[in-house]
């Protein structure tokens, strides 16, 4: 075999993308803690660094591709796919993934709460939304992963209570995973859409308070859109949803006139 001397060239990075898909692991992360594992073994709060589009093969690790990085996982399974971010069912469940385990993330950044949550923690869960009716966003029979945000209102002994922002009423199955909300994800949503999931909003000339349930771009116009939940009033249990460009809404601090959250009690998290 002919040996060829290696040539080294200096590289100076002057700029890098700021989009959330190209973020760095939390400051202080030891990259020696990076692990390669089946995508089905990823847990809420593990940090995803990249994925490999085929089953694990230790003899071919030199071909590992880092095509998506970097975000904390909130996995949900649906029809042979894993939504690592809790919403996008684009990762096949036969793939492998590079992660930093949640136990190895520095505690002063995106903290781990696998040992228990604290009152005031902002959390989010993922679940499979199975629409019962066709609407501007969904079709009956086309389930998809969704996230919902809430706040821990109490944690006592082996249970905690969550006040979820808004309410999904159409065929929601049991949630698959829950984790702390990543502040960077909230900031990114507000920078792109003007709002984040879980924000309270109102419309011009209205005294009502709604909750943003999801955000997306209109498939043709490219305008940022929102699904907003409008709860019932103290004198009516009727609730409604609407779908409109985010330019129609304005931020609002909820008034203490009626409850815009759904309180649910859960056992303490394990493992």
PDB file of C-alpha atoms in Angstrom, residues 25-220:
ATOM      1  CA  UNK A  25     -25.158  20.966  22.563  1.00  0.00           C
ATOM      2  CA  UNK A  26     -25.598  22.799  25.894  1.00  0.00           C
ATOM      3  CA  UNK A  27     -22.514  24.639  27.091  1.00  0.00           C
ATOM      4  CA  UNK A  28     -20.276  22.385  29.154  1.00  0.00           C
ATOM      5  CA  UNK A  29     -21.424  19.139  27.522  1.00  0.00           C
ATOM      6  CA  UNK A  30     -18.662  16.514  27.423  1.00  0.00           C
ATOM      7  CA  UNK A  31     -18.714  15.175  23.862  1.00  0.00           C
ATOM      8  CA  UNK A  32     -17.135  12.014  25.218  1.00  0.00           C
ATOM      9  CA  UNK A  33     -20.638  11.216  26.495  1.00  0.00           C
ATOM     10  CA  UNK A  34     -22.048  10.930  22.958  1.00  0.00           C
ATOM     11  CA  UNK A  35     -23.717   7.573  22.319  1.00  0.00           C
ATOM     12  CA  UNK A  36     -24.994   5.758  19.227  1.00  0.00           C
ATOM     13  CA  UNK A  37     -28.252   3.910  19.862  1.00  0.00           C
ATOM     14  CA  UNK A  38     -31.390   2.598  18.119  1.00  0.00           C
ATOM     15  CA  UNK A  39     -33.843   5.414  17.572  1.00  0.00           C
ATOM     16  CA  UNK A  40     -36.484   3.502  19.546  1.00  0.00           C
ATOM     17  CA  UNK A  41     -34.289   3.822  22.675  1.00  0.00           C
ATOM     18  CA  UNK A  42     -34.217   7.650  22.668  1.00  0.00           C
ATOM     19  CA  UNK A  43     -35.856   9.131  25.785  1.00  0.00           C
ATOM     20  CA  UNK A  44     -37.432  12.529  26.472  1.00  0.00           C
ATOM     21  CA  UNK A  45     -34.667  15.007  27.263  1.00  0.00           C
ATOM     22  CA  UNK A  46     -31.862  13.129  25.458  1.00  0.00           C
ATOM     23  CA  UNK A  47     -30.103  15.522  23.062  1.00  0.00           C
ATOM     24  CA  UNK A  48     -30.187  14.396  19.419  1.00  0.00           C
ATOM     25  CA  UNK A  49     -26.989  15.168  17.508  1.00  0.00           C
ATOM     26  CA  UNK A  50     -27.599  13.291  14.270  1.00  0.00           C
ATOM     27  CA  UNK A  51     -29.220  10.256  12.704  1.00  0.00           C
ATOM     28  CA  UNK A  52     -28.243   7.391  10.404  1.00  0.00           C
ATOM     29  CA  UNK A  53     -30.769   6.110   7.882  1.00  0.00           C
ATOM     30  CA  UNK A  54     -30.291   2.382   8.408  1.00  0.00           C
ATOM     31  CA  UNK A  55     -30.156  -0.116  11.287  1.00  0.00           C
ATOM     32  CA  UNK A  56     -27.086  -0.161  13.533  1.00  0.00           C
ATOM     33  CA  UNK A  57     -24.003  -1.743  11.950  1.00  0.00           C
ATOM     34  CA  UNK A  58     -20.791  -1.270  13.983  1.00  0.00           C
ATOM     35  CA  UNK A  59     -18.702  -2.114  10.907  1.00  0.00           C
ATOM     36  CA  UNK A  60     -20.008   0.918   9.011  1.00  0.00           C
ATOM     37  CA  UNK A  61     -19.796   3.676  11.593  1.00  0.00           C
ATOM     38  CA  UNK A  62     -17.484   5.622   9.260  1.00  0.00           C
ATOM     39  CA  UNK A  63     -20.532   6.363   7.077  1.00  0.00           C
ATOM     40  CA  UNK A  64     -22.566   7.924   9.882  1.00  0.00           C
ATOM     41  CA  UNK A  65     -24.259  11.093   8.630  1.00  0.00           C
ATOM     42  CA  UNK A  66     -25.112  14.027  10.900  1.00  0.00           C
ATOM     43  CA  UNK A  67     -28.024  15.444   8.924  1.00  0.00           C
ATOM     44  CA  UNK A  68     -30.074  16.974  11.753  1.00  0.00           C
ATOM     45  CA  UNK A  69     -28.676  18.618  14.885  1.00  0.00           C
ATOM     46  CA  UNK A  70     -29.164  19.551  17.619  1.00  0.00           C
ATOM     47  CA  UNK A  71     -32.287  19.397  19.833  1.00  0.00           C
ATOM     48  CA  UNK A  72     -33.671  17.735  22.980  1.00  0.00           C
ATOM     49  CA  UNK A  73     -35.807  14.727  22.124  1.00  0.00           C
ATOM     50  CA  UNK A  74     -39.512  14.240  22.783  1.00  0.00           C
ATOM     51  CA  UNK A  75     -40.142  10.965  20.920  1.00  0.00           C
ATOM     52  CA  UNK A  76     -43.548   9.721  19.781  1.00  0.00           C
ATOM     53  CA  UNK A  77     -44.141   6.578  17.703  1.00  0.00           C
ATOM     54  CA  UNK A  78     -46.634   6.402  14.835  1.00  0.00           C
ATOM     55  CA  UNK A  79     -47.013   3.845  12.025  1.00  0.00           C
ATOM     56  CA  UNK A  80     -43.382   2.718  11.936  1.00  0.00           C
ATOM     57  CA  UNK A  81     -41.920   6.191  12.390  1.00  0.00           C
ATOM     58  CA  UNK A  82     -40.548   8.091  15.369  1.00  0.00           C
ATOM     59  CA  UNK A  83     -41.198  11.812  15.830  1.00  0.00           C
ATOM     60  CA  UNK A  84     -38.013  12.667  17.713  1.00  0.00           C
ATOM     61  CA  UNK A  85     -39.142  16.279  18.159  1.00  0.00           C
ATOM     62  CA  UNK A  86     -42.646  15.244  19.246  1.00  0.00           C
ATOM     63  CA  UNK A  87     -44.237  16.542  16.037  1.00  0.00           C
ATOM     64  CA  UNK A  88     -42.430  15.428  12.860  1.00  0.00           C
ATOM     65  CA  UNK A  89     -42.930  11.742  12.009  1.00  0.00           C
ATOM     66  CA  UNK A  90     -40.004  11.629   9.562  1.00  0.00           C
ATOM     67  CA  UNK A  91     -37.561   9.281  11.300  1.00  0.00           C
ATOM     68  CA  UNK A  92     -38.018   5.579  10.526  1.00  0.00           C
ATOM     69  CA  UNK A  93     -37.993   3.362  13.607  1.00  0.00           C
ATOM     70  CA  UNK A  94     -35.216   1.193  12.086  1.00  0.00           C
ATOM     71  CA  UNK A  95     -32.702   4.062  12.118  1.00  0.00           C
ATOM     72  CA  UNK A  96     -29.965   4.775  14.634  1.00  0.00           C
ATOM     73  CA  UNK A  97     -29.174   8.090  16.229  1.00  0.00           C
ATOM     74  CA  UNK A  98     -26.343   9.959  17.942  1.00  0.00           C
ATOM     75  CA  UNK A  99     -27.382  11.321  21.329  1.00  0.00           C
ATOM     76  CA  UNK A 100     -26.043  12.852  24.509  1.00  0.00           C
ATOM     77  CA  UNK A 101     -27.969  11.070  27.323  1.00  0.00           C
ATOM     78  CA  UNK A 102     -30.063  13.409  29.428  1.00  0.00           C
ATOM     79  CA  UNK A 103     -28.136  12.417  32.563  1.00  0.00           C
ATOM     80  CA  UNK A 104     -24.980  13.854  30.987  1.00  0.00           C
ATOM     81  CA  UNK A 105     -26.409  17.284  30.134  1.00  0.00           C
ATOM     82  CA  UNK A 106     -24.974  19.954  32.484  1.00  0.00           C
ATOM     83  CA  UNK A 107     -27.558  20.750  35.146  1.00  0.00           C
ATOM     84  CA  UNK A 108     -27.180  24.530  34.810  1.00  0.00           C
ATOM     85  CA  UNK A 109     -28.446  24.503  31.204  1.00  0.00           C
ATOM     86  CA  UNK A 110     -31.361  22.387  30.034  1.00  0.00           C
ATOM     87  CA  UNK A 111     -31.939  20.669  33.390  1.00  0.00           C
ATOM     88  CA  UNK A 112     -33.083  17.070  33.748  1.00  0.00           C
ATOM     89  CA  UNK A 113     -36.235  16.415  35.795  1.00  0.00           C
ATOM     90  CA  UNK A 114     -36.353  12.633  35.421  1.00  0.00           C
ATOM     91  CA  UNK A 115     -36.153  12.394  39.206  1.00  0.00           C
ATOM     92  CA  UNK A 116     -39.163  14.627  39.751  1.00  0.00           C
ATOM     93  CA  UNK A 117     -40.701  17.924  38.658  1.00  0.00           C
ATOM     94  CA  UNK A 118     -40.957  21.165  40.618  1.00  0.00           C
ATOM     95  CA  UNK A 119     -43.872  23.619  40.879  1.00  0.00           C
ATOM     96  CA  UNK A 120     -43.483  26.263  38.202  1.00  0.00           C
ATOM     97  CA  UNK A 121     -41.664  23.990  35.730  1.00  0.00           C
ATOM     98  CA  UNK A 122     -42.853  24.614  32.195  1.00  0.00           C
ATOM     99  CA  UNK A 123     -43.380  21.216  30.561  1.00  0.00           C
ATOM    100  CA  UNK A 124     -44.608  19.765  27.285  1.00  0.00           C
ATOM    101  CA  UNK A 125     -46.012  16.412  26.290  1.00  0.00           C
ATOM    102  CA  UNK A 126     -46.420  14.649  22.990  1.00  0.00           C
ATOM    103  CA  UNK A 127     -49.433  12.577  21.979  1.00  0.00           C
ATOM    104  CA  UNK A 128     -51.046  11.155  18.877  1.00  0.00           C
ATOM    105  CA  UNK A 129     -53.845  13.409  17.645  1.00  0.00           C
ATOM    106  CA  UNK A 130     -56.500  11.413  15.748  1.00  0.00           C
ATOM    107  CA  UNK A 131     -59.041  13.888  14.273  1.00  0.00           C
ATOM    108  CA  UNK A 132     -62.733  13.072  14.506  1.00  0.00           C
ATOM    109  CA  UNK A 133     -63.655  15.778  11.969  1.00  0.00           C
ATOM    110  CA  UNK A 134     -62.152  17.255   8.824  1.00  0.00           C
ATOM    111  CA  UNK A 135     -61.054  20.865   9.234  1.00  0.00           C
ATOM    112  CA  UNK A 136     -58.623  23.408   7.818  1.00  0.00           C
ATOM    113  CA  UNK A 137     -55.650  21.469   9.192  1.00  0.00           C
ATOM    114  CA  UNK A 138     -56.621  17.788   9.459  1.00  0.00           C
ATOM    115  CA  UNK A 139     -58.404  14.909   7.780  1.00  0.00           C
ATOM    116  CA  UNK A 140     -60.216  12.069   9.500  1.00  0.00           C
ATOM    117  CA  UNK A 141     -58.037   8.959   9.548  1.00  0.00           C
ATOM    118  CA  UNK A 142     -54.741  10.859   9.324  1.00  0.00           C
ATOM    119  CA  UNK A 143     -53.349  10.820  12.836  1.00  0.00           C
ATOM    120  CA  UNK A 144     -50.233  12.828  13.616  1.00  0.00           C
ATOM    121  CA  UNK A 145     -47.971  13.579  16.604  1.00  0.00           C
ATOM    122  CA  UNK A 146     -48.592  16.834  18.487  1.00  0.00           C
ATOM    123  CA  UNK A 147     -47.165  18.689  21.473  1.00  0.00           C
ATOM    124  CA  UNK A 148     -48.973  20.589  24.220  1.00  0.00           C
ATOM    125  CA  UNK A 149     -47.373  22.818  26.846  1.00  0.00           C
ATOM    126  CA  UNK A 150     -48.328  23.348  30.462  1.00  0.00           C
ATOM    127  CA  UNK A 151     -47.075  24.267  33.921  1.00  0.00           C
ATOM    128  CA  UNK A 152     -46.467  22.101  36.987  1.00  0.00           C
ATOM    129  CA  UNK A 153     -48.785  23.582  39.618  1.00  0.00           C
ATOM    130  CA  UNK A 154     -47.981  21.209  42.488  1.00  0.00           C
ATOM    131  CA  UNK A 155     -45.688  18.286  43.254  1.00  0.00           C
ATOM    132  CA  UNK A 156     -46.353  16.302  46.401  1.00  0.00           C
ATOM    133  CA  UNK A 157     -45.002  12.885  47.245  1.00  0.00           C
ATOM    134  CA  UNK A 158     -45.448  10.506  44.335  1.00  0.00           C
ATOM    135  CA  UNK A 159     -47.696  12.740  42.187  1.00  0.00           C
ATOM    136  CA  UNK A 160     -47.707  16.096  40.449  1.00  0.00           C
ATOM    137  CA  UNK A 161     -50.380  18.265  38.834  1.00  0.00           C
ATOM    138  CA  UNK A 162     -50.096  19.873  35.410  1.00  0.00           C
ATOM    139  CA  UNK A 163     -52.187  22.772  34.101  1.00  0.00           C
ATOM    140  CA  UNK A 164     -52.137  22.202  30.345  1.00  0.00           C
ATOM    141  CA  UNK A 165     -52.546  25.272  28.130  1.00  0.00           C
ATOM    142  CA  UNK A 166     -55.718  24.852  26.117  1.00  0.00           C
ATOM    143  CA  UNK A 167     -57.426  21.565  25.351  1.00  0.00           C
ATOM    144  CA  UNK A 168     -57.423  19.087  22.466  1.00  0.00           C
ATOM    145  CA  UNK A 169     -60.837  17.419  22.339  1.00  0.00           C
ATOM    146  CA  UNK A 170     -60.741  15.413  19.117  1.00  0.00           C
ATOM    147  CA  UNK A 171     -59.543  11.881  19.723  1.00  0.00           C
ATOM    148  CA  UNK A 172     -56.342  12.506  21.684  1.00  0.00           C
ATOM    149  CA  UNK A 173     -54.705   9.256  22.728  1.00  0.00           C
ATOM    150  CA  UNK A 174     -52.617   8.853  25.874  1.00  0.00           C
ATOM    151  CA  UNK A 175     -49.474  10.972  25.780  1.00  0.00           C
ATOM    152  CA  UNK A 176     -46.258   9.166  24.976  1.00  0.00           C
ATOM    153  CA  UNK A 177     -43.652  11.414  26.575  1.00  0.00           C
ATOM    154  CA  UNK A 178     -43.198  14.539  28.667  1.00  0.00           C
ATOM    155  CA  UNK A 179     -40.205  16.800  29.319  1.00  0.00           C
ATOM    156  CA  UNK A 180     -39.202  20.307  30.356  1.00  0.00           C
ATOM    157  CA  UNK A 181     -39.890  22.956  27.733  1.00  0.00           C
ATOM    158  CA  UNK A 182     -36.692  24.083  26.021  1.00  0.00           C
ATOM    159  CA  UNK A 183     -36.560  27.920  26.297  1.00  0.00           C
ATOM    160  CA  UNK A 184     -34.637  28.105  23.023  1.00  0.00           C
ATOM    161  CA  UNK A 185     -37.501  26.365  21.209  1.00  0.00           C
ATOM    162  CA  UNK A 186     -40.003  28.899  22.568  1.00  0.00           C
ATOM    163  CA  UNK A 187     -37.767  31.801  21.521  1.00  0.00           C
ATOM    164  CA  UNK A 188     -37.375  30.292  18.053  1.00  0.00           C
ATOM    165  CA  UNK A 189     -41.138  29.906  17.580  1.00  0.00           C
ATOM    166  CA  UNK A 190     -41.765  33.505  18.596  1.00  0.00           C
ATOM    167  CA  UNK A 191     -39.034  34.720  16.243  1.00  0.00           C
ATOM    168  CA  UNK A 192     -40.509  32.786  13.301  1.00  0.00           C
ATOM    169  CA  UNK A 193     -44.277  33.002  13.958  1.00  0.00           C
ATOM    170  CA  UNK A 194     -44.645  35.859  16.428  1.00  0.00           C
ATOM    171  CA  UNK A 195     -46.070  33.431  19.007  1.00  0.00           C
ATOM    172  CA  UNK A 196     -45.174  30.139  20.671  1.00  0.00           C
ATOM    173  CA  UNK A 197     -47.357  27.138  21.395  1.00  0.00           C
ATOM    174  CA  UNK A 198     -49.088  27.811  24.724  1.00  0.00           C
ATOM    175  CA  UNK A 199     -49.120  31.616  24.373  1.00  0.00           C
ATOM    176  CA  UNK A 200     -52.364  33.391  25.238  1.00  0.00           C
ATOM    177  CA  UNK A 201     -53.819  35.651  22.552  1.00  0.00           C
ATOM    178  CA  UNK A 202     -56.755  37.870  21.712  1.00  0.00           C
ATOM    179  CA  UNK A 203     -58.116  39.604  18.613  1.00  0.00           C
ATOM    180  CA  UNK A 204     -58.732  43.284  17.965  1.00  0.00           C
ATOM    181  CA  UNK A 205     -61.832  44.563  19.762  1.00  0.00           C
ATOM    182  CA  UNK A 206     -62.300  41.321  21.717  1.00  0.00           C
ATOM    183  CA  UNK A 207     -62.141  40.633  25.459  1.00  0.00           C
ATOM    184  CA  UNK A 208     -61.732  36.867  24.981  1.00  0.00           C
ATOM    185  CA  UNK A 209     -58.523  34.997  25.726  1.00  0.00           C
ATOM    186  CA  UNK A 210     -57.431  32.091  23.543  1.00  0.00           C
ATOM    187  CA  UNK A 211     -54.495  29.679  23.605  1.00  0.00           C
ATOM    188  CA  UNK A 212     -52.194  28.884  20.670  1.00  0.00           C
ATOM    189  CA  UNK A 213     -52.306  25.101  20.164  1.00  0.00           C
ATOM    190  CA  UNK A 214     -50.087  24.817  17.083  1.00  0.00           C
ATOM    191  CA  UNK A 215     -48.254  26.874  14.472  1.00  0.00           C
ATOM    192  CA  UNK A 216     -47.428  26.205  10.824  1.00  0.00           C
ATOM    193  CA  UNK A 217     -46.983  27.896   7.446  1.00  0.00           C
ATOM    194  CA  UNK A 218     -49.861  27.993   4.935  1.00  0.00           C
ATOM    195  CA  UNK A 219     -49.062  25.487   2.202  1.00  0.00           C
ATOM    196  CA  UNK A 220     -49.672  27.934  -0.649  1.00  0.00           C
TER     197      UNK A 220
END
